[in-house]
Amino acid sequence: MIFYPLSALINAIASTIVCIIAIVKNRKVALNRSFSYFAFSVAFWAYSYFFWQISKDTQSALFWCRALMAGAIFIPATFFHFSICIIDQRKKYLKSIIFWYLVSLVFILLDFTPLFVKDIRPRLFFPFWPTAGIAYAPFLAMFAGLTIYAHILMFKSYRKLSGLKRNQIKYVFLGTAIGFVGGST
């Protein structure tokens, strides 16, 4: 089925473009840097997803599934970092940002082991579908919890603001909520 690899490639290219634009526009601004980290994580995930979907054998499919998880592992931490920057609370949450990057590093260490992705098997119409290892459930809890928490913080900030910043947070909140719901499927 061409839909899945094509949508992943479009997502990867779009994420790469916005990552580059954010960092080229002004790399000294924490908001731009944090957004580019988030966009890079999404792009890495999407390129790997594309290669997983076009894999011809089990060994390469397993490699690309584990590679896409490397991108996915950093998505919640980079999104949390970006969310904190957009609500101008970086100093207040700096220790939390560092903590979640460190948690992501622990998951990265587990990523290329059977503890994270056990193996690849045919499922439904997918010839190579990953089977979760024991470390995948805690990762999923972290992914969902941190993503929801970041959205809650943005919503609380949104309610206190007005004008341009309020609109900015509203559109980031809505866009990322739609993206996370779609991507999590």
XYZ file of N, CA and C in Angstrom:
555
model
N 0.853 -1.182 0.000
C 0.000 0.000 0.000
C 0.895 1.241 0.000
N 0.688 2.107 -0.946
C 1.545 3.284 -1.151
C 1.207 4.438 -0.200
N 0.018 4.448 0.383
C -0.411 5.558 1.240
C 0.533 5.785 2.417
N 0.893 4.730 3.131
C 1.695 4.880 4.343
C 3.102 5.403 4.077
N 3.839 4.815 3.125
C 5.170 5.382 2.883
C 5.111 6.794 2.294
N 4.129 7.049 1.445
C 4.014 8.382 0.852
C 3.678 9.435 1.898
N 2.742 9.134 2.793
C 2.398 10.104 3.843
C 3.582 10.331 4.777
N 4.348 9.278 5.061
C 5.538 9.426 5.908
C 6.575 10.310 5.231
N 6.776 10.119 3.933
C 7.757 10.922 3.208
C 7.337 12.388 3.153
N 6.068 12.661 2.923
C 5.565 14.045 2.909
C 5.768 14.681 4.287
N 5.440 13.936 5.339
C 5.628 14.413 6.707
C 7.101 14.698 6.971
N 7.976 13.798 6.540
C 9.416 13.959 6.764
C 9.955 15.198 6.064
N 9.571 15.386 4.825
C 10.052 16.546 4.063
C 9.525 17.839 4.672
N 8.240 17.868 5.010
C 7.651 19.073 5.611
C 8.321 19.391 6.951
N 8.549 18.370 7.772
C 9.200 18.583 9.066
C 10.636 19.064 8.903
N 11.330 18.539 7.912
C 12.699 18.983 7.635
C 12.716 20.449 7.227
N 11.792 20.831 6.384
C 11.720 22.219 5.905
C 11.454 23.179 7.063
N 10.463 22.863 7.914
C 10.169 23.779 9.023
C 11.288 23.782 10.055
N 11.962 22.662 10.216
C 13.126 22.604 11.115
C 14.209 23.561 10.633
N 14.503 23.504 9.350
C 15.538 24.374 8.775
C 15.132 25.834 8.842
N 13.884 26.131 8.512
C 13.409 27.520 8.554
C 13.530 28.079 9.975
N 13.103 27.314 10.971
C 13.140 27.793 12.361
C 14.563 28.089 12.809
N 15.483 27.233 12.454
C 16.853 27.408 12.942
C 17.587 28.479 12.147
N 17.306 28.590 10.853
C 17.967 29.604 10.027
C 17.445 30.997 10.362
N 16.153 31.068 10.667
C 15.544 32.370 10.957
C 16.204 33.047 12.159
N 16.399 32.291 13.240
C 17.069 32.871 14.402
C 17.432 31.770 15.394
N 18.620 31.226 15.237
C 19.051 30.112 16.085
C 19.346 30.531 17.511
N 19.446 31.829 17.781
C 19.753 32.304 19.134
C 18.529 32.326 20.046
N 17.351 32.261 19.458
C 16.112 32.299 20.231
C 15.756 30.875 20.678
N 15.538 30.702 21.982
C 15.242 29.372 22.541
C 14.006 28.749 21.907
N 13.006 29.554 21.593
C 11.788 29.039 20.973
C 12.104 28.418 19.610
N 12.905 29.096 18.810
C 13.270 28.566 17.496
C 14.075 27.272 17.624
N 15.026 27.263 18.546
C 15.839 26.057 18.738
C 14.979 24.890 19.209
N 14.134 25.132 20.189
C 13.306 24.045 20.721
C 12.338 23.525 19.659
N 11.800 24.431 18.847
C 10.919 23.989 17.765
C 11.692 23.163 16.742
N 12.912 23.583 16.431
C 13.694 22.820 15.458
C 14.056 21.438 15.999
N 14.298 21.308 17.307
C 14.549 19.984 17.898
C 13.312 19.096 17.724
N 12.153 19.675 17.994
C 10.893 18.940 17.849
C 10.679 18.532 16.388
N 10.829 19.473 15.470
C 10.630 19.173 14.053
C 11.639 18.139 13.553
N 12.883 18.219 14.041
C 13.898 17.235 13.651
C 13.513 15.841 14.134
N 13.014 15.740 15.374
C 12.593 14.433 15.904
C 11.464 13.842 15.062
N 10.506 14.678 14.697
C 9.401 14.225 13.854
C 9.924 13.806 12.475
N 10.831 14.600 11.915
C 11.398 14.269 10.601
C 12.158 12.948 10.657
N 12.971 12.756 11.685
C 13.741 11.515 11.829
C 12.798 10.318 11.916
N 11.751 10.467 12.736
C 10.743 9.417 12.863
C 10.105 9.133 11.502
N 9.718 10.181 10.786
C 8.997 10.012 9.526
C 9.880 9.417 8.419
N 11.131 9.841 8.314
C 12.028 9.225 7.321
C 12.205 7.740 7.625
N 12.410 7.421 8.888
C 12.582 6.013 9.271
C 11.302 5.221 9.021
N 10.152 5.840 9.289
C 8.870 5.201 9.019
C 8.751 4.903 7.532
N 9.131 5.846 6.696
C 9.110 5.654 5.245
C 9.955 4.440 4.855
N 11.184 4.371 5.356
C 12.066 3.259 5.005
C 11.560 1.924 5.560
N 10.918 1.965 6.735
C 10.310 0.750 7.275
C 9.218 0.254 6.327
N 8.374 1.172 5.871
C 7.252 0.788 5.023
C 7.683 0.236 3.655
N 8.840 0.657 3.167
C 9.294 0.161 1.866
C 10.318 -0.972 1.998
N 10.547 -1.440 3.224
C 11.494 -2.534 3.450
C 11.048 -3.794 2.712
N 12.048 -4.530 2.236
C 11.783 -5.755 1.472
C 12.075 -7.022 2.272
N 12.754 -6.883 3.410
C 13.078 -8.072 4.200
C 12.942 -7.757 5.687
N 12.872 -8.805 6.479
C 12.654 -8.688 7.925
C 13.775 -7.927 8.619
N 15.009 -8.191 8.234
C 16.151 -7.565 8.900
C 16.152 -6.046 8.713
N 15.927 -5.572 7.494
C 15.901 -4.120 7.279
C 14.655 -3.502 7.910
N 13.534 -4.216 7.885
C 12.312 -3.700 8.526
C 12.523 -3.537 10.024
N 13.179 -4.506 10.651
C 13.462 -4.407 12.081
C 14.378 -3.219 12.370
N 15.421 -3.051 11.554
C 16.319 -1.916 11.736
C 15.550 -0.597 11.646
N 14.718 -0.442 10.611
C 14.002 0.824 10.421
C 12.917 1.038 11.475
N 12.321 -0.047 11.990
C 11.360 0.106 13.097
C 12.061 0.635 14.338
N 13.237 0.106 14.595
C 13.993 0.592 15.754
C 14.498 2.011 15.516
N 14.860 2.340 14.283
C 15.291 3.708 13.963
C 14.128 4.683 14.131
N 12.947 4.306 13.664
C 11.803 5.228 13.813
C 11.469 5.435 15.277
N 11.697 4.420 16.098
C 11.470 4.584 17.531
C 12.469 5.569 18.141
N 13.686 5.642 17.584
C 14.670 6.624 18.078
C 14.126 8.039 17.891
N 13.496 8.296 16.750
C 12.855 9.602 16.546
C 11.676 9.785 17.484
N 10.854 8.743 17.605
C 9.662 8.822 18.452
C 10.021 9.031 19.922
N 11.130 8.461 20.338
C 11.550 8.585 21.738
C 11.791 10.046 22.110
N 12.330 10.833 21.183
C 12.622 12.226 21.502
C 11.463 13.185 21.203
N 10.422 12.724 20.555
C 9.289 13.604 20.252
C 8.652 14.184 21.515
N 8.319 13.399 22.540
C 7.674 14.010 23.716
C 8.572 14.999 24.454
N 9.858 14.679 24.617
C 10.759 15.598 25.328
C 10.951 16.892 24.556
N 11.127 16.789 23.245
C 11.320 18.007 22.440
C 10.028 18.812 22.357
N 8.894 18.121 22.317
C 7.618 18.837 22.309
C 7.384 19.546 23.637
N 7.697 18.873 24.739
C 7.577 19.497 26.062
C 8.474 20.730 26.125
N 9.716 20.602 25.678
C 10.672 21.715 25.666
C 10.104 22.882 24.849
N 9.609 22.591 23.646
C 9.022 23.619 22.791
C 7.803 24.264 23.468
N 6.957 23.451 24.078
C 5.751 23.981 24.743
C 6.109 24.918 25.885
N 7.134 24.556 26.642
C 7.589 25.397 27.751
C 8.127 26.724 27.206
N 8.846 26.666 26.101
C 9.382 27.895 25.496
C 8.271 28.792 24.958
N 7.258 28.192 24.355
C 6.195 29.013 23.760
C 5.351 29.708 24.831
N 5.298 29.126 26.031
C 4.540 29.781 27.110
C 5.459 30.623 28.001
N 6.694 30.786 27.568
C 7.672 31.627 28.279
C 7.905 31.194 29.725
N 8.059 29.893 29.938
C 8.284 29.364 31.287
C 9.566 28.531 31.356
N 10.525 28.817 30.486
C 11.740 28.014 30.377
C 12.519 27.929 31.688
N 12.699 29.047 32.356
C 13.458 29.039 33.613
C 12.754 28.198 34.679
N 11.457 28.327 34.760
C 10.679 27.604 35.762
C 10.752 26.088 35.555
N 10.781 25.638 34.304
C 10.715 24.216 33.999
C 12.033 23.637 33.480
N 13.129 24.354 33.621
C 14.412 23.898 33.080
C 14.812 22.519 33.610
N 14.649 22.284 34.900
C 14.994 20.975 35.465
C 14.104 19.871 34.887
N 12.845 20.178 34.663
C 11.933 19.193 34.051
C 12.343 18.890 32.612
N 12.716 19.917 31.873
C 13.164 19.717 30.490
C 14.376 18.785 30.472
N 15.341 19.068 31.322
C 16.554 18.240 31.392
C 16.198 16.815 31.799
N 15.329 16.661 32.783
C 14.910 15.337 33.248
C 14.321 14.519 32.099
N 13.424 15.120 31.321
C 12.768 14.364 30.248
C 13.726 14.035 29.107
N 14.712 14.881 28.863
C 15.747 14.507 27.884
C 16.562 13.321 28.408
N 16.856 13.298 29.699
C 17.603 12.180 30.276
C 16.792 10.877 30.228
N 15.498 10.975 30.505
C 14.625 9.798 30.390
C 14.635 9.297 28.942
N 14.604 10.215 27.989
C 14.656 9.833 26.574
C 15.964 9.113 26.250
N 17.052 9.556 26.840
C 18.340 8.893 26.619
C 18.318 7.453 27.144
N 17.654 7.225 28.247
C 17.530 5.858 28.780
C 16.774 4.985 27.772
N 15.677 5.521 27.238
C 14.917 4.756 26.241
C 15.736 4.521 24.968
N 16.553 5.484 24.579
C 17.423 5.298 23.406
C 18.381 4.131 23.633
N 18.910 4.011 24.835
C 19.809 2.902 25.143
C 19.104 1.552 25.003
N 17.812 1.531 25.264
C 17.026 0.301 25.158
C 16.479 0.062 23.747
N 16.477 1.099 22.929
C 15.804 1.054 21.629
C 16.297 -0.071 20.719
N 17.564 -0.246 20.575
C 18.070 -1.241 19.639
C 18.291 -2.604 20.304
N 17.418 -2.895 21.273
C 17.435 -4.199 21.929
C 16.030 -4.793 21.844
N 15.903 -6.100 22.062
C 14.568 -6.709 22.088
C 13.689 -6.215 23.243
N 14.274 -5.486 24.185
C 13.465 -4.927 25.274
C 12.509 -3.848 24.773
N 12.847 -3.232 23.666
C 12.005 -2.160 23.121
C 11.168 -2.667 21.948
N 11.829 -3.151 20.915
C 11.135 -3.789 19.791
C 11.663 -5.214 19.728
N 10.781 -6.173 20.035
C 11.181 -7.571 20.137
C 11.519 -8.175 18.776
N 10.575 -8.060 17.855
C 10.761 -8.639 16.528
C 9.762 -8.025 15.552
N 9.758 -8.584 14.357
C 8.865 -8.119 13.281
C 8.042 -9.314 12.808
N 6.736 -9.099 12.644
C 5.841 -10.163 12.173
C 4.802 -9.570 11.227
N 4.247 -10.375 10.354
C 3.140 -9.875 9.516
C 1.890 -9.646 10.374
N 1.241 -8.529 10.159
C -0.019 -8.220 10.850
C -0.917 -7.468 9.881
N -2.181 -7.829 9.875
C -3.156 -7.254 8.950
C -2.586 -7.296 7.543
N -2.472 -6.146 6.881
C -1.899 -6.141 5.526
C -0.460 -5.650 5.513
N 0.154 -5.515 6.699
C 1.556 -5.108 6.812
C 2.439 -6.358 6.862
N 3.407 -6.462 5.956
C 4.286 -7.631 5.985
C 5.267 -7.622 7.162
N 5.588 -6.421 7.676
C 6.558 -6.294 8.764
C 6.005 -5.348 9.828
N 5.442 -5.921 10.879
C 4.892 -5.103 11.964
C 5.668 -5.401 13.245
N 6.097 -4.347 13.978
C 6.902 -4.587 15.176
C 6.098 -5.163 16.342
N 6.762 -5.994 17.110
C 6.202 -6.528 18.347
C 6.903 -5.810 19.501
N 6.121 -5.248 20.385
C 6.677 -4.467 21.491
C 7.390 -5.346 22.507
N 8.514 -4.815 23.000
C 9.228 -5.447 24.109
C 8.728 -4.866 25.424
N 9.292 -5.320 26.510
C 8.840 -4.933 27.851
C 9.043 -3.434 28.144
N 10.031 -2.798 27.528
C 10.302 -1.373 27.786
C 9.389 -0.455 26.983
N 8.630 -1.024 26.065
C 7.777 -0.186 25.214
C 6.598 0.417 25.989
N 6.006 -0.341 26.896
C 4.854 0.164 27.674
C 5.221 1.390 28.510
N 6.351 1.385 29.258
C 6.715 2.604 29.983
C 6.994 3.787 29.046
N 7.577 3.502 27.879
C 7.792 4.575 26.904
C 6.460 5.161 26.462
N 5.507 4.292 26.158
C 4.191 4.758 25.714
C 3.521 5.612 26.784
N 3.661 5.214 28.043
C 3.106 6.002 29.151
C 3.779 7.366 29.226
N 5.100 7.390 29.066
C 5.826 8.665 29.070
C 5.386 9.530 27.890
N 5.283 8.931 26.716
C 4.887 9.661 25.516
C 3.525 10.324 25.721
N 2.548 9.528 26.122
C 1.187 10.053 26.313
C 1.144 11.067 27.455
N 1.736 10.728 28.574
C 1.677 11.614 29.739
C 2.348 12.957 29.507
N 3.527 12.935 28.920
C 4.255 14.190 28.700
C 3.583 15.050 27.635
N 3.046 14.408 26.616
C 2.341 15.142 25.562
C 1.080 15.805 26.120
N 0.332 15.068 26.905
C -0.884 15.629 27.517
C -0.514 16.750 28.491
N 0.512 16.528 29.298
C 0.955 17.547 30.258
C 1.368 18.833 29.547
N 2.106 18.720 28.454
C 2.514 19.905 27.690
C 1.298 20.644 27.150
N 0.300 19.907 26.693
C -0.920 20.550 26.200
C -1.690 21.222 27.344
N -1.705 20.605 28.503
C -2.367 21.216 29.666
C -1.684 22.535 30.028
N -0.354 22.538 30.041
C 0.379 23.771 30.350
C 0.093 24.860 29.320
N 0.042 24.480 28.046
C -0.290 25.472 27.009
C -1.709 26.000 27.206
N -2.654 25.112 27.530
C -4.038 25.532 27.721
C -4.168 26.489 28.901
N -3.481 26.178 29.992
C -3.519 27.067 31.161
C -2.938 28.437 30.819
N -1.874 28.458 30.070
C -1.259 29.716 29.652
C -2.182 30.474 28.702
N -2.801 29.758 27.798
C -3.731 30.340 26.826
C -4.864 31.089 27.527
N -5.383 30.500 28.585
C -6.511 31.107 29.301
C -6.150 32.432 29.956
N -4.864 32.644 30.273
C -4.419 33.862 30.959
C -3.995 34.962 29.990
N -3.840 34.628 28.713
C -3.275 35.581 27.753
C -4.337 36.213 26.877
N -3.902 37.211 26.114
C -4.764 37.815 25.103
C -3.888 38.218 23.924
N -4.524 38.557 22.840
C -3.803 39.065 21.682
C -3.046 38.011 20.893
N -1.925 38.439 20.316
C -1.129 37.608 19.417
C -0.610 36.332 20.089
N -0.090 36.447 21.292
C 0.462 35.283 21.992
C -0.623 34.247 22.260
N -1.818 34.710 22.619
C -2.943 33.801 22.846
C -3.285 33.045 21.564
N -3.338 33.762 20.439
C -3.623 33.116 19.155
C -2.528 32.126 18.774
N -1.290 32.517 19.015
C -0.158 31.644 18.698
C -0.283 30.325 19.465
N -0.535 30.415 20.754
C -0.671 29.213 21.569
C -1.887 28.395 21.134
N -2.974 29.065 20.798
C -4.176 28.358 20.357
C -3.882 27.513 19.119
N -3.222 28.096 18.131
C -2.965 27.364 16.892
C -1.911 26.276 17.069
N -0.919 26.509 17.890
C 0.066 25.463 18.186
C -0.627 24.322 18.933
N -1.446 24.667 19.909
C -2.183 23.659 20.674
C -3.039 22.801 19.745
N -3.843 23.443 18.919
C -4.745 22.703 18.024
C -3.978 21.881 16.992
N -2.968 22.483 16.385
C -2.196 21.774 15.364
C -1.468 20.566 15.914
N -0.841 20.741 17.069
C -0.100 19.621 17.649
C -1.052 18.558 18.214
N -2.184 18.971 18.755
C -3.157 17.987 19.250
C -3.637 17.115 18.089
N -3.954 17.724 16.962
C -4.371 16.960 15.776
C -3.228 16.062 15.308
N -2.021 16.606 15.259
C -0.869 15.817 14.827
C -0.588 14.633 15.726
N -0.673 14.829 17.032
C -0.411 13.732 17.962
C -1.514 12.673 17.884
N -2.755 13.095 17.764
C -3.848 12.107 17.648
C -3.667 11.299 16.363
N -3.395 11.962 15.265
C -3.175 11.262 13.995
C -1.947 10.387 14.009
N -0.850 10.912 14.544
C 0.405 10.167 14.570
C 0.393 8.994 15.545
N -0.385 9.103 16.595
C -0.388 8.032 17.591
C -1.132 6.794 17.118
N -1.925 6.932 16.087
C -2.646 5.758 15.581
C -1.684 4.768 14.959
